[in-house]
GROMACS .gro file of C-alpha atoms in nm:
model
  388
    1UNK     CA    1   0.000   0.000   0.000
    2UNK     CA    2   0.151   0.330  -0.059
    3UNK     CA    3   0.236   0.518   0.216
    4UNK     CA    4   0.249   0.943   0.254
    5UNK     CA    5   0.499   1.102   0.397
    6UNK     CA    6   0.457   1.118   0.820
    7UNK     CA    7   0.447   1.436   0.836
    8UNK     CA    8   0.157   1.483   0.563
    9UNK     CA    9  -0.040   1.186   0.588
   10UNK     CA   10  -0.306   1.311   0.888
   11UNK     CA   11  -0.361   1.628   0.710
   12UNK     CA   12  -0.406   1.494   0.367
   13UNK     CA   13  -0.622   1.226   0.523
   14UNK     CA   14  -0.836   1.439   0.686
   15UNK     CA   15  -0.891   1.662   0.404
   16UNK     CA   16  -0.960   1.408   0.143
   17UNK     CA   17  -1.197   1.258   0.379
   18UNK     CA   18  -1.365   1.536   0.496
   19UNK     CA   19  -1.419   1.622   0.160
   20UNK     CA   20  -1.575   1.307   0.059
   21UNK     CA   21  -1.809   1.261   0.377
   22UNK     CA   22  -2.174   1.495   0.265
   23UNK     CA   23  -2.479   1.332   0.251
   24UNK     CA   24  -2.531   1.355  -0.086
   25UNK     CA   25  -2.171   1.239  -0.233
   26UNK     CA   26  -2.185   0.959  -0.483
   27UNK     CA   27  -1.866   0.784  -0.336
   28UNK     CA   28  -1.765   0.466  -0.507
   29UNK     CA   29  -1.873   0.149  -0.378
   30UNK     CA   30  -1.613  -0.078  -0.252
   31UNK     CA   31  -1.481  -0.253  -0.499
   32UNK     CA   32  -1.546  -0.621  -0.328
   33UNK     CA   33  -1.945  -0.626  -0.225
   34UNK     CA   34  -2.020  -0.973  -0.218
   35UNK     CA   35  -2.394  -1.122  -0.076
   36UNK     CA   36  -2.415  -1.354   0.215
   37UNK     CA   37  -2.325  -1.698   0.089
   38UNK     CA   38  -2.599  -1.834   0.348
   39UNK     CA   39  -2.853  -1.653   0.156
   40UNK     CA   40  -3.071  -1.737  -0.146
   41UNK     CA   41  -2.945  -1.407  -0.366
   42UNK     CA   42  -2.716  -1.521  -0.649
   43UNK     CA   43  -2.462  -1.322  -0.763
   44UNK     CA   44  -2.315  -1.127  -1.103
   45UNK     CA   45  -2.000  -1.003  -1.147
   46UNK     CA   46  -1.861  -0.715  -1.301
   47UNK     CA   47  -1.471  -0.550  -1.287
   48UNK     CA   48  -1.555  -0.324  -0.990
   49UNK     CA   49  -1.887  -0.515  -0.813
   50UNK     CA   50  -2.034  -0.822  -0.748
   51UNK     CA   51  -2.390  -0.732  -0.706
   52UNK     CA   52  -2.703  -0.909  -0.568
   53UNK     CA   53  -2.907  -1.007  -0.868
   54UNK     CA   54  -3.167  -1.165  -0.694
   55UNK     CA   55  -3.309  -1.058  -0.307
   56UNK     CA   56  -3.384  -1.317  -0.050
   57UNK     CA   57  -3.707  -1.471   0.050
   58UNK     CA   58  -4.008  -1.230   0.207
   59UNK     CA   59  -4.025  -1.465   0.462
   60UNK     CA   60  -3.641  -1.465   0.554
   61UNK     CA   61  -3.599  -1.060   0.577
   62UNK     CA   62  -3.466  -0.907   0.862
   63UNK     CA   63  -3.744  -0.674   1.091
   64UNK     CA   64  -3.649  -0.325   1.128
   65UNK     CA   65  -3.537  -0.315   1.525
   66UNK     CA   66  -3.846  -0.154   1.601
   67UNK     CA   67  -4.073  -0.390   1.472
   68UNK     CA   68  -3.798  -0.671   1.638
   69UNK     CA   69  -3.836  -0.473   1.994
   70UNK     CA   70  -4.187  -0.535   2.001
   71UNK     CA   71  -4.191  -0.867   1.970
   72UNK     CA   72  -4.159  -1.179   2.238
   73UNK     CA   73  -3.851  -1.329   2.125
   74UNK     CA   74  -3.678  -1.002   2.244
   75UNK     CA   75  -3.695  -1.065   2.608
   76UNK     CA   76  -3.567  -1.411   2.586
   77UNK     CA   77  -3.280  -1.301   2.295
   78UNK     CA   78  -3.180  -1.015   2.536
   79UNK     CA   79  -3.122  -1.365   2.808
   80UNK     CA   80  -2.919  -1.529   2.539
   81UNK     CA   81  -3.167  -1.714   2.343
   82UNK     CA   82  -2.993  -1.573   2.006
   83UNK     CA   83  -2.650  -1.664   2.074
   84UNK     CA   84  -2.482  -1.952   1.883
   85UNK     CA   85  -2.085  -1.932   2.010
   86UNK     CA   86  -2.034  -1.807   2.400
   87UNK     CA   87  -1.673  -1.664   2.493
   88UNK     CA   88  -1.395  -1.927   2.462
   89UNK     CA   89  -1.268  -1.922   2.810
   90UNK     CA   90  -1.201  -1.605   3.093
   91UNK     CA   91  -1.271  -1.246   2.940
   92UNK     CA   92  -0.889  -1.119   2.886
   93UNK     CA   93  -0.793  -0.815   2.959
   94UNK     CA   94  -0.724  -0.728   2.593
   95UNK     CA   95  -0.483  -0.867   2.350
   96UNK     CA   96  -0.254  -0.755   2.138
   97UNK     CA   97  -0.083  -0.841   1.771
   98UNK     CA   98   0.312  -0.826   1.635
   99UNK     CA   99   0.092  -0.683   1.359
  100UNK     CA  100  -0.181  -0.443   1.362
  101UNK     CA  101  -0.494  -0.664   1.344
  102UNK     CA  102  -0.872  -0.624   1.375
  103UNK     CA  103  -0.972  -0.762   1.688
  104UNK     CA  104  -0.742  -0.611   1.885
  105UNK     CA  105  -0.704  -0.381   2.173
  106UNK     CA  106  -0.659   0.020   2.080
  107UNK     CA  107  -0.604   0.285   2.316
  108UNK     CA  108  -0.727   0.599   2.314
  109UNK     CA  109  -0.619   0.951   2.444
  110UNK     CA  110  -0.913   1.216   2.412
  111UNK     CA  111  -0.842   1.549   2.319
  112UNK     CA  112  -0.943   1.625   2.677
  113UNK     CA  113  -0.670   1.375   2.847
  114UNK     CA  114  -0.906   1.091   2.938
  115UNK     CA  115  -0.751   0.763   2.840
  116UNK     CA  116  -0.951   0.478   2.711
  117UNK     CA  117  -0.974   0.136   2.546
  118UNK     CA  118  -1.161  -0.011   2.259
  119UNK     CA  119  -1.136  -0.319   1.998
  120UNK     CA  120  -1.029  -0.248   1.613
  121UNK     CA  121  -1.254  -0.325   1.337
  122UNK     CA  122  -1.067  -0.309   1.004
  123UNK     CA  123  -0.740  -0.212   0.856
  124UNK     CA  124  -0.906  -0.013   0.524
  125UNK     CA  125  -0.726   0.149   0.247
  126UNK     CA  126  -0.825   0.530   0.143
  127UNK     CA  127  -0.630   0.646  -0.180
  128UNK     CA  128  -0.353   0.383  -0.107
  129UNK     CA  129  -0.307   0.487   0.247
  130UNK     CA  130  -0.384   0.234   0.537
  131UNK     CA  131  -0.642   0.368   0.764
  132UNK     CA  132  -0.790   0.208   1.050
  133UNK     CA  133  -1.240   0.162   1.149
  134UNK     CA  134  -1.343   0.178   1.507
  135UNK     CA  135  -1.640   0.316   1.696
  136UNK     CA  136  -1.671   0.640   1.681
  137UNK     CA  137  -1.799   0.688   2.060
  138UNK     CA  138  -1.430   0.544   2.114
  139UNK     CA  139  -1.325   0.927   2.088
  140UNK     CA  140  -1.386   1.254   1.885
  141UNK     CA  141  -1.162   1.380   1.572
  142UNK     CA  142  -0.807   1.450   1.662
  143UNK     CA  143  -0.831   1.152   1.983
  144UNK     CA  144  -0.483   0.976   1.982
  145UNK     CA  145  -0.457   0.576   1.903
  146UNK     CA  146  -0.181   0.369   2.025
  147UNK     CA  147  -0.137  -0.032   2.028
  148UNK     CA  148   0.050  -0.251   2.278
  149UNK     CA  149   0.405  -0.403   2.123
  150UNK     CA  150   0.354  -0.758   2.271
  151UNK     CA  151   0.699  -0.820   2.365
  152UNK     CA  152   0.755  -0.522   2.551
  153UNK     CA  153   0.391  -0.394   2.675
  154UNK     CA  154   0.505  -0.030   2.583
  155UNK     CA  155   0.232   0.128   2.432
  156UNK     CA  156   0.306   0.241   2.025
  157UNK     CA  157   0.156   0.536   1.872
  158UNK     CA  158  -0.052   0.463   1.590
  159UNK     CA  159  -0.242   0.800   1.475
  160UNK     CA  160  -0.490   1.033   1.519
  161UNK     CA  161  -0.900   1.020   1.434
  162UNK     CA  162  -0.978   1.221   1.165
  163UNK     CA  163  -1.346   1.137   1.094
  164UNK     CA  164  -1.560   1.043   1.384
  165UNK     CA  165  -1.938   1.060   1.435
  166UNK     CA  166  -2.116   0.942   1.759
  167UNK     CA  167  -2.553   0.916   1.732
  168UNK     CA  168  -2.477   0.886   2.156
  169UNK     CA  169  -2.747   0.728   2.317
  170UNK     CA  170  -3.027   0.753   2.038
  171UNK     CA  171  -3.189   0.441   1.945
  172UNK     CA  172  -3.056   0.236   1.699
  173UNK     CA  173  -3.396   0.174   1.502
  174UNK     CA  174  -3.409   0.564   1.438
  175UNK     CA  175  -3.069   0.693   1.409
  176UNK     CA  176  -2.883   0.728   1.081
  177UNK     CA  177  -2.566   0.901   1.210
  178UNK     CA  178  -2.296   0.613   1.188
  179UNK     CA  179  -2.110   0.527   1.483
  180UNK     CA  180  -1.737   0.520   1.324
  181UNK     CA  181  -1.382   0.678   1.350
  182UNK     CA  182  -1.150   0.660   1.109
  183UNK     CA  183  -0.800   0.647   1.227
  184UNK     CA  184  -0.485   0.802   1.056
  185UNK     CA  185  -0.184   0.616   1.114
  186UNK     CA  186   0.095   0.870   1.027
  187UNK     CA  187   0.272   0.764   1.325
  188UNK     CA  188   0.293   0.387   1.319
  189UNK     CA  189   0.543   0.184   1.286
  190UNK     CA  190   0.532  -0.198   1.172
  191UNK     CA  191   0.305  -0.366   0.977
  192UNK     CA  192  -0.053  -0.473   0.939
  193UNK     CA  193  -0.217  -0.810   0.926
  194UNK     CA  194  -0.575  -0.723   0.781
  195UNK     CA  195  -0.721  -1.060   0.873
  196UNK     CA  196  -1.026  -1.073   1.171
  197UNK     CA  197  -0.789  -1.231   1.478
  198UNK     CA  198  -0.518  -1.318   1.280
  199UNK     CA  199  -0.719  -1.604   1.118
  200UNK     CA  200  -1.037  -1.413   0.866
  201UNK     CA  201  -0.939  -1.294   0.535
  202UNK     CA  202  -1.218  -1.044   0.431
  203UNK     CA  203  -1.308  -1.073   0.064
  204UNK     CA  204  -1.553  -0.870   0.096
  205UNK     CA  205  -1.821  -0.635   0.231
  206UNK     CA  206  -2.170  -0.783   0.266
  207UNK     CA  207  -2.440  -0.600   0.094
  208UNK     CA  208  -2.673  -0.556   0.424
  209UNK     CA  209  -2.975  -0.604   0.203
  210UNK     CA  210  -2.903  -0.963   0.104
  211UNK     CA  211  -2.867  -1.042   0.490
  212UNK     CA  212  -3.170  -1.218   0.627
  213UNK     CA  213  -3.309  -1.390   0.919
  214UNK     CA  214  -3.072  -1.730   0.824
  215UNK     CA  215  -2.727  -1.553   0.851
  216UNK     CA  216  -2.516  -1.661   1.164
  217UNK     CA  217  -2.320  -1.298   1.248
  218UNK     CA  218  -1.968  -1.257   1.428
  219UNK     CA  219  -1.779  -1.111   1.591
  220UNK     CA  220  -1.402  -1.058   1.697
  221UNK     CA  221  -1.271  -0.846   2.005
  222UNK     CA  222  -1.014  -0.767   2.241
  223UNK     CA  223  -1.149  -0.892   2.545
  224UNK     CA  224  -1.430  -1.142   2.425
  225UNK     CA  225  -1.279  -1.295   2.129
  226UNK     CA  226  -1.523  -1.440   1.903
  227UNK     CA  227  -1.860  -1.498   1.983
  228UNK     CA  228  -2.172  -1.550   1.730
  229UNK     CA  229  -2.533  -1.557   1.710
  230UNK     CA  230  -2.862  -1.459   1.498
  231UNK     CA  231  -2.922  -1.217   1.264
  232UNK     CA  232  -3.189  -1.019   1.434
  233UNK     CA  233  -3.282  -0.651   1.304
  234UNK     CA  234  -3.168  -0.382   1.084
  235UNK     CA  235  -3.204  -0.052   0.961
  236UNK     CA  236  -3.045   0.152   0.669
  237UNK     CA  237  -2.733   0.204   0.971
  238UNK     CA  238  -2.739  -0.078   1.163
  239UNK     CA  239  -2.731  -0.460   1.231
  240UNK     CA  240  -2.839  -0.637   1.595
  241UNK     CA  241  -2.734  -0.989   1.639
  242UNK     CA  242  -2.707  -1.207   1.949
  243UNK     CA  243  -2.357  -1.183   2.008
  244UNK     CA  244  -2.204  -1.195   2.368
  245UNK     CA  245  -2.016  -0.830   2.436
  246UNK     CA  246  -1.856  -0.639   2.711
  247UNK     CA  247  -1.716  -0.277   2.745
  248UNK     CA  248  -1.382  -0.299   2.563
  249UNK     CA  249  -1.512  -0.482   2.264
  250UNK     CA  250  -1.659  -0.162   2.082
  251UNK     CA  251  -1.566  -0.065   1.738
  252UNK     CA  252  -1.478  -0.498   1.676
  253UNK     CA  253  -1.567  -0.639   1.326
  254UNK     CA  254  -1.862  -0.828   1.247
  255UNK     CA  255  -1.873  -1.054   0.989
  256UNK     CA  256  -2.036  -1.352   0.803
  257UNK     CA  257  -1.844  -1.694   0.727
  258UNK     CA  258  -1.817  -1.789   0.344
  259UNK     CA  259  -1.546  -2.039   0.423
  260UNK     CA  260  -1.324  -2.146   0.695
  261UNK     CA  261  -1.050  -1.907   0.668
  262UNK     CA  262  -1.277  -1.568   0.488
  263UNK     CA  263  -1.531  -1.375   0.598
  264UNK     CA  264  -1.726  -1.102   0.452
  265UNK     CA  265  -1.726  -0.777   0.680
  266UNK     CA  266  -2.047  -0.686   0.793
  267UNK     CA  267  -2.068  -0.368   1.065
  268UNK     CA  268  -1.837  -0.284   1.419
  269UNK     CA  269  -1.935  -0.278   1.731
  270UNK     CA  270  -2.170   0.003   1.862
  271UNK     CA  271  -2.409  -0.049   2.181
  272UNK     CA  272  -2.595  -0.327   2.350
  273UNK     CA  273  -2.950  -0.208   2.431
  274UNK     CA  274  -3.055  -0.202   2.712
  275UNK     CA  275  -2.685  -0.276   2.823
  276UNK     CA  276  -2.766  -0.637   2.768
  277UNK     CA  277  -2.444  -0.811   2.679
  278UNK     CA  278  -2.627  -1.090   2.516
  279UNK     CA  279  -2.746  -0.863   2.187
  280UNK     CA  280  -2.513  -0.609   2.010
  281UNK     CA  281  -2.598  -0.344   1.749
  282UNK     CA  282  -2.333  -0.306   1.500
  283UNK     CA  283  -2.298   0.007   1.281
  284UNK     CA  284  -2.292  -0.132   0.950
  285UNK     CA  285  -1.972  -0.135   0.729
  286UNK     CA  286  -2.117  -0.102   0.388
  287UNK     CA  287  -2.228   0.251   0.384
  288UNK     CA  288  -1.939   0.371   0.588
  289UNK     CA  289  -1.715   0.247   0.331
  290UNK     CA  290  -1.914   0.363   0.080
  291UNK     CA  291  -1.910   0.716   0.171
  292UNK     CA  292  -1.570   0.796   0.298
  293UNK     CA  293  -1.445   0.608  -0.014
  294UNK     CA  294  -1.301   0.337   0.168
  295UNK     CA  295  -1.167  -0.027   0.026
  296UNK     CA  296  -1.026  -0.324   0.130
  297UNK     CA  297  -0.700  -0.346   0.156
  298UNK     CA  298  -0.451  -0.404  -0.143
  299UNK     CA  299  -0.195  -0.701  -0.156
  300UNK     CA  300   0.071  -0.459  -0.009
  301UNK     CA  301  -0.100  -0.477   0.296
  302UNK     CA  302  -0.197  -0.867   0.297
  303UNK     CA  303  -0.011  -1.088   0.518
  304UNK     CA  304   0.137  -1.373   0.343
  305UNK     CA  305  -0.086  -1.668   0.262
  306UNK     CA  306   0.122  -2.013   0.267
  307UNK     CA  307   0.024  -2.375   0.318
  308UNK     CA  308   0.026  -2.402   0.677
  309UNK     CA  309  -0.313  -2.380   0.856
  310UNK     CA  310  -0.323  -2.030   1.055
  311UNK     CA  311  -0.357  -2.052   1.414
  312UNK     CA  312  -0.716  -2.000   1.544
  313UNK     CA  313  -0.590  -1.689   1.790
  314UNK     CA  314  -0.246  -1.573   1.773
  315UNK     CA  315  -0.351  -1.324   1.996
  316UNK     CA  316  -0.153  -1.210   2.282
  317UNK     CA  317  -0.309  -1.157   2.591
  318UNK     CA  318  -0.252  -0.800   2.767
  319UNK     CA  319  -0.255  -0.962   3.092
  320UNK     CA  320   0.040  -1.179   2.988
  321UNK     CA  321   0.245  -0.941   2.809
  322UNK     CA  322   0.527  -0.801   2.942
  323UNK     CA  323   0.546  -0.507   3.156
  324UNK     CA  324   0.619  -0.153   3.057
  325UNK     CA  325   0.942  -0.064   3.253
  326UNK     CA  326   0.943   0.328   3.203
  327UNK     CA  327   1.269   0.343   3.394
  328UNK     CA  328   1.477   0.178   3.182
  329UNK     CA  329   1.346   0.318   2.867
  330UNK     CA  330   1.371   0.713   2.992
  331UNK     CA  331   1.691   0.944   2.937
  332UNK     CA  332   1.946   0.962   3.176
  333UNK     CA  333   1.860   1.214   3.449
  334UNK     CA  334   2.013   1.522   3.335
  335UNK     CA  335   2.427   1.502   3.427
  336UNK     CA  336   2.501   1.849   3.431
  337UNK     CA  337   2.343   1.925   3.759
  338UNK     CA  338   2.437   1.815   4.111
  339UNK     CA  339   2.247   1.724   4.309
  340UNK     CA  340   2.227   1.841   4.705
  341UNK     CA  341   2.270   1.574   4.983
  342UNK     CA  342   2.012   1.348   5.046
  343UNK     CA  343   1.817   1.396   4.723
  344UNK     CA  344   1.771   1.189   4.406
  345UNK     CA  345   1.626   1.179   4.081
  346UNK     CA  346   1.278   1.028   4.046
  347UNK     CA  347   1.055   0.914   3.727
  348UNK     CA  348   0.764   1.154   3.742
  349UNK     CA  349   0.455   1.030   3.485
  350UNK     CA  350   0.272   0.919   3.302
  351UNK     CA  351   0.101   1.214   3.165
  352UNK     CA  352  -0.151   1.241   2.857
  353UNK     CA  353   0.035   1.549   2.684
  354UNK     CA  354   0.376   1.762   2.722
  355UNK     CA  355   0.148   2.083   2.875
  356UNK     CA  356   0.010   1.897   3.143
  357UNK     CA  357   0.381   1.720   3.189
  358UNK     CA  358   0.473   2.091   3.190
  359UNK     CA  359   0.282   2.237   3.414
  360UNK     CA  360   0.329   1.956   3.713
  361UNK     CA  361   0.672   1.973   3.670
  362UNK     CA  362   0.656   2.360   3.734
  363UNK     CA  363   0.499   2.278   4.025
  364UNK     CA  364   0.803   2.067   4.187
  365UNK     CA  365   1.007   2.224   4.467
  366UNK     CA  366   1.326   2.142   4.324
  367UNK     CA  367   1.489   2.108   4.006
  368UNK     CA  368   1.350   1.946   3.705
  369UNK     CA  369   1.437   1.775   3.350
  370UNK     CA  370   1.256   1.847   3.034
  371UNK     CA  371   0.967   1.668   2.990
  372UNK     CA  372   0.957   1.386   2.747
  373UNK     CA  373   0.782   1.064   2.571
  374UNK     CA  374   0.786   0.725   2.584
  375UNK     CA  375   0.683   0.478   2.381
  376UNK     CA  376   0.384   0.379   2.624
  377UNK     CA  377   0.228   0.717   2.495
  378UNK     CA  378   0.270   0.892   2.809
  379UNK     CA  379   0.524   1.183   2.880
  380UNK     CA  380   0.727   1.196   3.194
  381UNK     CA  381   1.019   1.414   3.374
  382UNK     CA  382   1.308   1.324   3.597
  383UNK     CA  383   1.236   1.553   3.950
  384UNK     CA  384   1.470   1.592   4.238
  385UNK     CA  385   1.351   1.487   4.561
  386UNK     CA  386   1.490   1.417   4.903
  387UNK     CA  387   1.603   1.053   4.915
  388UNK     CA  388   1.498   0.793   5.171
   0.00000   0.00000   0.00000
């Protein structure tokens, strides 16, 4: 995938796709829309599409999530009833990639210095640049991302958001205002494995009307891995399905299984309603890529496809990663100061940006270093204070 220069690439991204994100743009659809292979539609294809010739059954549509709230299965479906594929073992604490990969944990600083944590949904390409899809409650435009290096548990900045929109707490049945961020990632470092967990090749992204009552939907996240159920409800914006989620898992992919190692890409995580962890609404991934222009990715990006079988979650665990030692990562305390007797230099940080590191360390009694980052995302200073 062709990459911008650092220094360009959030700007240009931002403009380009805040110039293709009104209403009434005629953005191109991505170029691999594929139906449902559970469903009756056949397909024909053409250079750019693969379009639906054919829709399903009356009988196998999807309600709109109004009509589905009012009916009795919704109690029992908001118990579990519509759930196919529980969590595989203890929720994790999140889990982390050597690559960037959907399903993983992101974590977010908001413009206003609260820190938080969400799942990815896709690596996407825009123009030949890779961008990255998560919720959009995750954080507002200009919210930093970072990713945890598995072998180190530093934290690794990724980019900023330069397209998010949040419908807050509005009902999914009436809402049209897509829940998504698009991330820049004009800081990262590395590479990116585009496949759901490690394991899903997306070949493409489901057309939502061909999805009907008979499609199993999935899902991938940090901190619930995969977990499945029924195709429920949708509107024009979004998809509910039984699948099992907690806080964590937002922005995750959903998808549909057309084979044992592909998927086609359905929505990401939103809300649960009702905060019921057995149902999830998922804002849906066609029209998001359709009107910021987004694909998937090119071969550049691709991991490498070979023989061997790919494991089923090569997922790190953040609970089992290795610790961030800020000590031994930081500068030397400064050398060309000494200091009195009976004082030392201390580590003094995390904090979310260089003012606030500023202003605390104009704050300290004694003498003080420059502030600076580490690769955790956080910025620190070295502050002498009495020893003992």
């Amino acid at each position: 995938m062709r990459r911008l220069a650092a220094a360009t690439t959030a700007v240009l991204t931002a403009v380009a796709l805040a110039a293709c994100s009104g209403e009434d743009d005629s953005s191109p659809e991505p170029s691999a829309v594929r139906a449902p292979a559970s469903t009756t539609a056949t397909t024909t294809t053409t250079e750019a599409t693969t379009e639906a010739a054919t829709e399903a059954a009356p009988d196998d549509r999807l309600p709109t999530i109004a009509e589905y709230a009012a009916t009795l299965a919704y109690a029992a479906d908001l118990g579990g009833a519509a759930i196919t594929k529980r969590p595989d073992g203890a929720e994790r604490e999140g889990t982390a990639y050597a690559e960037t990969t959907p399903g993983q944990t992101l974590r977010m600083t908001k413009p206003d210095g609260e820190r938080a944590a969400c799942s990815l949904g896709a690596v996407a390409d825009f123009d030949g640049e890779a961008v990255l899809i998560t919720a959009g409650h995750c954080g507002p435009v200009s919210t930093e991302y970072s990713e945890v290096v598995p072998s180190s548990g530093a934290e690794s900045r990724i980019g900023q958001a330069v397209v998010s929109t949040n419908p807050g707490q509005e009902n999914r049945g009436t809402t049209t205002t897509m829940d998504a961020s698009i991330v820049s990632t004009a800081a990262k470092t590395g590479g990116f494995d585009p496949r759901i967990g490690g394991h899903y090749a997306v070949t493409g992204v489901a057309d939502p009307s061909t999805i009907t009552t008979r499609d199993e939907i999935c899902k991938y996240s940090a901190k619930t891995g995969e977990t499945c159920g029924k195709a429920l409800a949708a509107t024009d914006s979004y998809l509910r399905a039984g699948t099992y989620s907690v806080k964590g898992d937002s922005g995750s992919p959903a998808y549909i299984k057309t084979g044992e190692n592909t998927v086609l890409l359905v929505g990401f995580l939103s809300s649960s309603p009702t905060e019921a962890n057995n149902v999830a609404d998922f804002a849906l991934a066609y029209p998001i890529y359709t009107k910021y222009g987004l694909d998937l990715p090119d071969e550049a990006t691709s991991a490498p496809r070979g023989s061997a079988p790919q494991p089923a979650d090569p997922a790190t665990s953040l609970s089992s990663a290795a610790p961030f030692d800020a000590a031994s990562e930081a500068p030397a305390p400064p050398t060309g100061v000494t200091l009195g007797a009976g004082y030392k230099w201390q580590l003094t940080g995390p904090f979310a940006t260089v003012s606030t590191c500023d202003q605390n360390a104009d704050r300290q009694p004694a003498l003080t270093s420059e502030c600076f980052s580490l690769s955790d995302g956080g910025v620190y200073f070295w502050n002498a204070v009495q020893a003992g």
